[in-house]
Amino acid sequence: MFGVCNLSIVPCRKEPSDRSEMVTQLLFGDSFSILEENEKWAFIQTSIDGYECWIDKKQFTRISDADYKSQNQSQHYSYDPVSVLSEDGTGNMLPLVMGSVLPAYENGVCKIGTSSFTFEGSTVKPSKPNRNTIIETALMYLNSPYLWGGRSPFGIDCSGFSQIVYKLSGINILRDASQQATQGKALSFVEEAQPGDLAFFDNEEGRIIHVGIVLSDSRIIHASGKVRIDLLDHHGIYNSEDKKYSHRLRVLKSYF
């Protein structure tokens, strides 16, 4: 059984309860497998990264096996911080955030099952990964507020930020910082890192808890309180406002 998010943003929970921790979000067009169900909740596995979580059964629509396979082959994404989708026939309008999937997109129209939607906004269809695209996309999220589990310009966490920026640039990586750190090629020195590489940071127990995107001129863009730009060296992230290090560098990774 398969489903797709047909709302702007849907919270995904650790447990089947509205009070449970939000661990990630679905954006419009995100598809998933349905692993388990009860009266109110569905336990799902997302197609982009295999992440498992619970969502409210009222907040998605079911799709066929064929639709699931076709929409995961070649994807267009919305590429404005906010854009508008209108349902053909009803005129109902839906705001979309950057990085939303536009299933079966062609000539300004996308489709979910038997419903079609007219899209008004910029789109991107990633092809060959490009470092410049990563940086341009990352800067579009500047000043977005930090939100645990968030994946949108209205609230995003550190690994959600790196994941969606990479996705829009043609590279699929896992959801959490500790998972992303298992991918890519490790770099030996900060000086080896190029704009678009990822830097990971650990806590006192050695657990990776933070990630950011390397910029030029010894800088990094990351989600900490908000998406911001700070200095980066072999010690970690230096916050010029607080005049101290905020995160301790563990490893740098390249995905090119």
mmCIF file of C-alpha atoms in Angstrom, residues 13-244:
data_model
loop_
_atom_site.group_PDB
_atom_site.id
_atom_site.type_symbol
_atom_site.label_atom_id
_atom_site.label_comp_id
_atom_site.label_asym_id
_atom_site.label_seq_id
_atom_site.Cartn_x
_atom_site.Cartn_y
_atom_site.Cartn_z
ATOM 1 C CA ARG A 13 5.457 11.678 14.653
ATOM 2 C CA LYS A 14 7.673 9.308 16.601
ATOM 3 C CA GLU A 15 4.588 7.647 18.106
ATOM 4 C CA PRO A 16 0.918 7.521 16.972
ATOM 5 C CA SER A 17 -0.193 10.551 18.991
ATOM 6 C CA ASP A 18 -0.688 14.258 18.313
ATOM 7 C CA ARG A 19 1.396 14.882 21.429
ATOM 8 C CA SER A 20 4.316 12.803 20.209
ATOM 9 C CA GLU A 21 7.593 14.346 19.054
ATOM 10 C CA MET A 22 7.660 15.520 15.432
ATOM 11 C CA VAL A 23 10.640 13.767 13.850
ATOM 12 C CA THR A 24 10.246 15.023 10.279
ATOM 13 C CA GLN A 25 7.713 16.468 7.859
ATOM 14 C CA LEU A 26 6.143 15.482 4.563
ATOM 15 C CA LEU A 27 5.855 18.163 1.904
ATOM 16 C CA PHE A 28 3.280 18.116 -0.882
ATOM 17 C CA GLY A 29 3.974 15.283 -3.306
ATOM 18 C CA ASP A 30 6.181 13.250 -0.949
ATOM 19 C CA SER A 31 5.309 9.576 -1.329
ATOM 20 C CA PHE A 32 5.659 6.651 1.042
ATOM 21 C CA SER A 33 4.864 3.025 1.758
ATOM 22 C CA ILE A 34 2.217 2.242 4.385
ATOM 23 C CA LEU A 35 3.615 -0.362 6.760
ATOM 24 C CA GLU A 36 0.933 -0.478 9.453
ATOM 25 C CA GLU A 37 -2.381 1.177 10.319
ATOM 26 C CA ASN A 38 -4.747 1.643 13.205
ATOM 27 C CA GLU A 39 -8.004 3.581 13.410
ATOM 28 C CA LYS A 40 -6.382 7.029 13.249
ATOM 29 C CA TRP A 41 -2.719 6.631 12.347
ATOM 30 C CA ALA A 42 -0.561 5.137 9.607
ATOM 31 C CA PHE A 43 3.011 3.966 10.140
ATOM 32 C CA ILE A 44 4.915 4.848 6.972
ATOM 33 C CA GLN A 45 8.315 4.593 5.312
ATOM 34 C CA THR A 46 9.208 7.577 3.135
ATOM 35 C CA SER A 47 10.378 6.908 -0.410
ATOM 36 C CA ILE A 48 13.136 9.531 -0.442
ATOM 37 C CA ASP A 49 15.132 8.205 2.515
ATOM 38 C CA GLY A 50 13.409 5.184 4.065
ATOM 39 C CA TYR A 51 12.503 7.153 7.206
ATOM 40 C CA GLU A 52 9.837 5.498 9.382
ATOM 41 C CA CYS A 53 7.257 7.540 11.294
ATOM 42 C CA TRP A 54 3.563 7.950 12.070
ATOM 43 C CA ILE A 55 1.156 10.299 10.277
ATOM 44 C CA ASP A 56 -2.526 11.102 10.696
ATOM 45 C CA LYS A 57 -4.631 9.117 8.216
ATOM 46 C CA LYS A 58 -6.645 12.255 7.398
ATOM 47 C CA GLN A 59 -3.532 13.970 6.063
ATOM 48 C CA PHE A 60 -2.688 11.970 2.950
ATOM 49 C CA THR A 61 -4.261 10.227 -0.010
ATOM 50 C CA ARG A 62 -3.683 6.670 -1.178
ATOM 51 C CA ILE A 63 -2.177 5.962 -4.585
ATOM 52 C CA SER A 64 -1.793 2.873 -6.705
ATOM 53 C CA ASP A 65 1.401 0.861 -7.103
ATOM 54 C CA ALA A 66 1.736 2.214 -10.648
ATOM 55 C CA ASP A 67 1.365 5.846 -9.541
ATOM 56 C CA TYR A 68 3.905 5.290 -6.767
ATOM 57 C CA LYS A 69 6.472 3.883 -9.189
ATOM 58 C CA SER A 70 5.920 6.540 -11.848
ATOM 59 C CA GLN A 71 6.160 9.511 -9.548
ATOM 60 C CA ASN A 72 9.467 8.325 -8.110
ATOM 61 C CA GLN A 73 11.169 8.092 -11.499
ATOM 62 C CA SER A 74 11.624 11.691 -12.650
ATOM 63 C CA GLN A 75 10.645 14.544 -10.378
ATOM 64 C CA HIS A 76 10.150 18.275 -10.601
ATOM 65 C CA TYR A 77 10.255 20.345 -7.401
ATOM 66 C CA SER A 78 8.860 23.755 -6.519
ATOM 67 C CA TYR A 79 11.699 26.256 -6.306
ATOM 68 C CA ASP A 80 10.215 29.388 -4.717
ATOM 69 C CA PRO A 81 10.141 29.835 -0.918
ATOM 70 C CA VAL A 82 6.331 29.875 -1.278
ATOM 71 C CA SER A 83 4.190 29.251 -4.369
ATOM 72 C CA VAL A 84 0.574 28.365 -5.150
ATOM 73 C CA LEU A 85 -1.114 25.256 -6.489
ATOM 74 C CA SER A 86 -4.769 25.287 -7.595
ATOM 75 C CA GLU A 87 -6.877 22.176 -8.060
ATOM 76 C CA ASP A 88 -8.420 21.970 -11.495
ATOM 77 C CA GLY A 89 -12.197 21.782 -11.414
ATOM 78 C CA THR A 90 -12.642 23.088 -7.872
ATOM 79 C CA GLY A 91 -10.286 26.074 -7.884
ATOM 80 C CA ASN A 92 -9.166 25.163 -4.360
ATOM 81 C CA MET A 93 -5.786 26.720 -3.672
ATOM 82 C CA LEU A 94 -2.886 25.241 -1.752
ATOM 83 C CA PRO A 95 0.311 27.034 -0.707
ATOM 84 C CA LEU A 96 3.470 25.076 -1.465
ATOM 85 C CA VAL A 97 6.855 25.502 0.173
ATOM 86 C CA MET A 98 10.183 25.135 -1.551
ATOM 87 C CA GLY A 99 11.154 21.533 -2.258
ATOM 88 C CA SER A 100 7.626 20.205 -2.704
ATOM 89 C CA VAL A 101 7.278 17.433 -5.280
ATOM 90 C CA LEU A 102 5.202 18.102 -8.404
ATOM 91 C CA PRO A 103 4.121 14.593 -9.478
ATOM 92 C CA ALA A 104 3.780 13.909 -13.226
ATOM 93 C CA TYR A 105 4.550 17.567 -13.905
ATOM 94 C CA GLU A 106 4.123 18.815 -17.471
ATOM 95 C CA ASN A 107 3.327 22.248 -18.907
ATOM 96 C CA GLY A 108 2.412 23.783 -15.562
ATOM 97 C CA VAL A 109 0.171 20.892 -14.438
ATOM 98 C CA CYS A 110 0.864 18.089 -11.950
ATOM 99 C CA LYS A 111 -1.283 15.114 -10.974
ATOM 100 C CA ILE A 112 -2.044 12.979 -7.938
ATOM 101 C CA GLY A 113 -4.237 10.029 -8.835
ATOM 102 C CA THR A 114 -7.235 11.402 -10.740
ATOM 103 C CA SER A 115 -6.758 14.961 -9.460
ATOM 104 C CA SER A 116 -4.838 17.529 -11.483
ATOM 105 C CA PHE A 117 -3.380 20.810 -10.264
ATOM 106 C CA THR A 118 -2.154 23.964 -11.967
ATOM 107 C CA PHE A 119 1.123 25.234 -10.556
ATOM 108 C CA GLU A 120 2.157 28.884 -10.505
ATOM 109 C CA GLY A 121 5.809 29.300 -9.672
ATOM 110 C CA SER A 122 9.394 28.310 -10.425
ATOM 111 C CA THR A 123 10.391 24.672 -10.763
ATOM 112 C CA VAL A 124 13.621 22.715 -10.827
ATOM 113 C CA LYS A 125 14.336 19.258 -12.199
ATOM 114 C CA PRO A 126 17.759 18.254 -10.858
ATOM 115 C CA SER A 127 20.129 16.554 -13.247
ATOM 116 C CA LYS A 128 23.887 16.505 -12.690
ATOM 117 C CA PRO A 129 24.803 17.619 -9.133
ATOM 118 C CA ASN A 130 26.382 21.053 -9.064
ATOM 119 C CA ARG A 131 28.171 22.808 -6.192
ATOM 120 C CA ASN A 132 26.997 26.244 -7.296
ATOM 121 C CA THR A 133 23.378 25.074 -7.224
ATOM 122 C CA ILE A 134 23.836 23.772 -3.681
ATOM 123 C CA ILE A 135 25.108 27.150 -2.475
ATOM 124 C CA GLU A 136 22.453 29.151 -4.344
ATOM 125 C CA THR A 137 19.716 26.938 -2.921
ATOM 126 C CA ALA A 138 21.108 27.008 0.621
ATOM 127 C CA LEU A 139 21.175 30.805 0.652
ATOM 128 C CA MET A 140 17.457 30.884 -0.197
ATOM 129 C CA TYR A 141 16.786 29.412 3.273
ATOM 130 C CA LEU A 142 18.800 32.094 5.092
ATOM 131 C CA ASN A 143 17.029 33.256 8.299
ATOM 132 C CA SER A 144 14.490 30.405 8.217
ATOM 133 C CA PRO A 145 13.691 29.617 11.879
ATOM 134 C CA TYR A 146 15.012 26.428 13.447
ATOM 135 C CA LEU A 147 12.360 23.769 14.046
ATOM 136 C CA TRP A 148 13.087 20.238 15.246
ATOM 137 C CA GLY A 149 11.916 17.892 12.475
ATOM 138 C CA GLY A 150 11.215 20.782 10.086
ATOM 139 C CA ARG A 151 11.832 20.730 6.335
ATOM 140 C CA SER A 152 10.434 24.057 5.130
ATOM 141 C CA PRO A 153 11.451 27.752 4.989
ATOM 142 C CA PHE A 154 8.959 28.308 7.835
ATOM 143 C CA GLY A 155 10.864 25.946 10.125
ATOM 144 C CA ILE A 156 13.762 23.613 9.452
ATOM 145 C CA ASP A 157 16.342 21.619 11.401
ATOM 146 C CA CYS A 158 20.018 21.173 10.543
ATOM 147 C CA SER A 159 19.753 17.828 8.761
ATOM 148 C CA GLY A 160 16.437 18.703 7.125
ATOM 149 C CA PHE A 161 18.225 21.734 5.709
ATOM 150 C CA SER A 162 21.163 19.791 4.280
ATOM 151 C CA GLN A 163 18.883 17.047 2.974
ATOM 152 C CA ILE A 164 16.441 19.278 1.102
ATOM 153 C CA VAL A 165 19.155 21.544 -0.307
ATOM 154 C CA TYR A 166 20.967 18.480 -1.619
ATOM 155 C CA LYS A 167 17.712 17.031 -2.989
ATOM 156 C CA LEU A 168 17.025 20.205 -4.947
ATOM 157 C CA SER A 169 20.561 19.958 -6.320
ATOM 158 C CA GLY A 170 20.234 16.348 -7.481
ATOM 159 C CA ILE A 171 21.738 14.419 -4.545
ATOM 160 C CA ASN A 172 19.613 12.265 -2.228
ATOM 161 C CA ILE A 173 20.988 11.814 1.298
ATOM 162 C CA LEU A 174 19.496 10.342 4.456
ATOM 163 C CA ARG A 175 17.407 12.315 6.956
ATOM 164 C CA ASP A 176 19.364 12.636 10.227
ATOM 165 C CA ALA A 177 22.843 14.143 10.655
ATOM 166 C CA SER A 178 24.248 10.900 12.099
ATOM 167 C CA GLN A 179 22.894 9.011 9.064
ATOM 168 C CA GLN A 180 24.193 11.548 6.560
ATOM 169 C CA ALA A 181 27.662 11.265 8.125
ATOM 170 C CA THR A 182 27.792 7.591 7.072
ATOM 171 C CA GLN A 183 27.571 8.637 3.424
ATOM 172 C CA GLY A 184 30.040 10.435 1.178
ATOM 173 C CA LYS A 185 33.832 10.521 1.219
ATOM 174 C CA ALA A 186 35.648 11.721 4.342
ATOM 175 C CA LEU A 187 38.039 14.661 4.011
ATOM 176 C CA SER A 188 41.196 14.881 6.105
ATOM 177 C CA PHE A 189 41.419 18.643 6.578
ATOM 178 C CA VAL A 190 39.133 21.674 6.575
ATOM 179 C CA GLU A 191 41.298 23.104 3.803
ATOM 180 C CA GLU A 192 40.255 20.193 1.549
ATOM 181 C CA ALA A 193 36.574 21.061 1.806
ATOM 182 C CA GLN A 194 34.934 22.843 -1.115
ATOM 183 C CA PRO A 195 31.725 24.881 -1.158
ATOM 184 C CA GLY A 196 28.802 22.457 -1.005
ATOM 185 C CA ASP A 197 30.524 19.798 1.110
ATOM 186 C CA LEU A 198 29.008 18.896 4.481
ATOM 187 C CA ALA A 199 30.594 19.365 7.906
ATOM 188 C CA PHE A 200 29.433 17.291 10.881
ATOM 189 C CA PHE A 201 29.738 18.084 14.577
ATOM 190 C CA ASP A 202 29.552 15.916 17.693
ATOM 191 C CA ASN A 203 28.772 16.271 21.394
ATOM 192 C CA GLU A 204 30.880 15.296 24.398
ATOM 193 C CA GLU A 205 29.815 11.667 24.029
ATOM 194 C CA GLY A 206 31.081 11.634 20.448
ATOM 195 C CA ARG A 207 27.592 11.429 18.929
ATOM 196 C CA ILE A 208 27.056 13.440 15.749
ATOM 197 C CA ILE A 209 24.330 15.980 16.467
ATOM 198 C CA HIS A 210 24.744 18.749 13.888
ATOM 199 C CA VAL A 211 25.487 19.324 10.197
ATOM 200 C CA GLY A 212 26.081 22.339 7.991
ATOM 201 C CA ILE A 213 26.975 23.193 4.395
ATOM 202 C CA VAL A 214 30.472 24.505 3.722
ATOM 203 C CA LEU A 215 30.758 27.886 1.989
ATOM 204 C CA SER A 216 33.810 29.666 0.608
ATOM 205 C CA ASP A 217 36.143 31.836 2.711
ATOM 206 C CA SER A 218 36.070 29.591 5.821
ATOM 207 C CA ARG A 219 32.326 29.973 6.342
ATOM 208 C CA ILE A 220 29.436 27.594 6.892
ATOM 209 C CA ILE A 221 25.656 27.896 6.526
ATOM 210 C CA HIS A 222 23.636 25.863 9.023
ATOM 211 C CA ALA A 223 20.386 25.799 11.009
ATOM 212 C CA SER A 224 21.032 26.858 14.610
ATOM 213 C CA GLY A 225 18.289 29.062 16.000
ATOM 214 C CA LYS A 226 17.822 30.058 12.386
ATOM 215 C CA VAL A 227 19.600 29.321 9.135
ATOM 216 C CA ARG A 228 22.708 31.452 9.515
ATOM 217 C CA ILE A 229 26.275 31.884 8.283
ATOM 218 C CA ASP A 230 29.178 31.497 10.709
ATOM 219 C CA LEU A 231 32.927 30.930 10.577
ATOM 220 C CA LEU A 232 34.371 27.420 10.267
ATOM 221 C CA ASP A 233 37.844 26.148 11.192
ATOM 222 C CA HIS A 234 39.440 22.887 12.351
ATOM 223 C CA HIS A 235 37.963 23.381 15.845
ATOM 224 C CA GLY A 236 34.391 23.854 14.654
ATOM 225 C CA ILE A 237 31.833 26.629 14.173
ATOM 226 C CA TYR A 238 32.744 30.020 15.604
ATOM 227 C CA ASN A 239 29.822 32.328 16.361
ATOM 228 C CA SER A 240 31.065 35.898 15.879
ATOM 229 C CA GLU A 241 28.074 37.351 17.731
ATOM 230 C CA ASP A 242 28.654 35.275 20.870
ATOM 231 C CA LYS A 243 32.435 35.286 20.334
ATOM 232 C CA LYS A 244 32.745 31.563 21.058
#
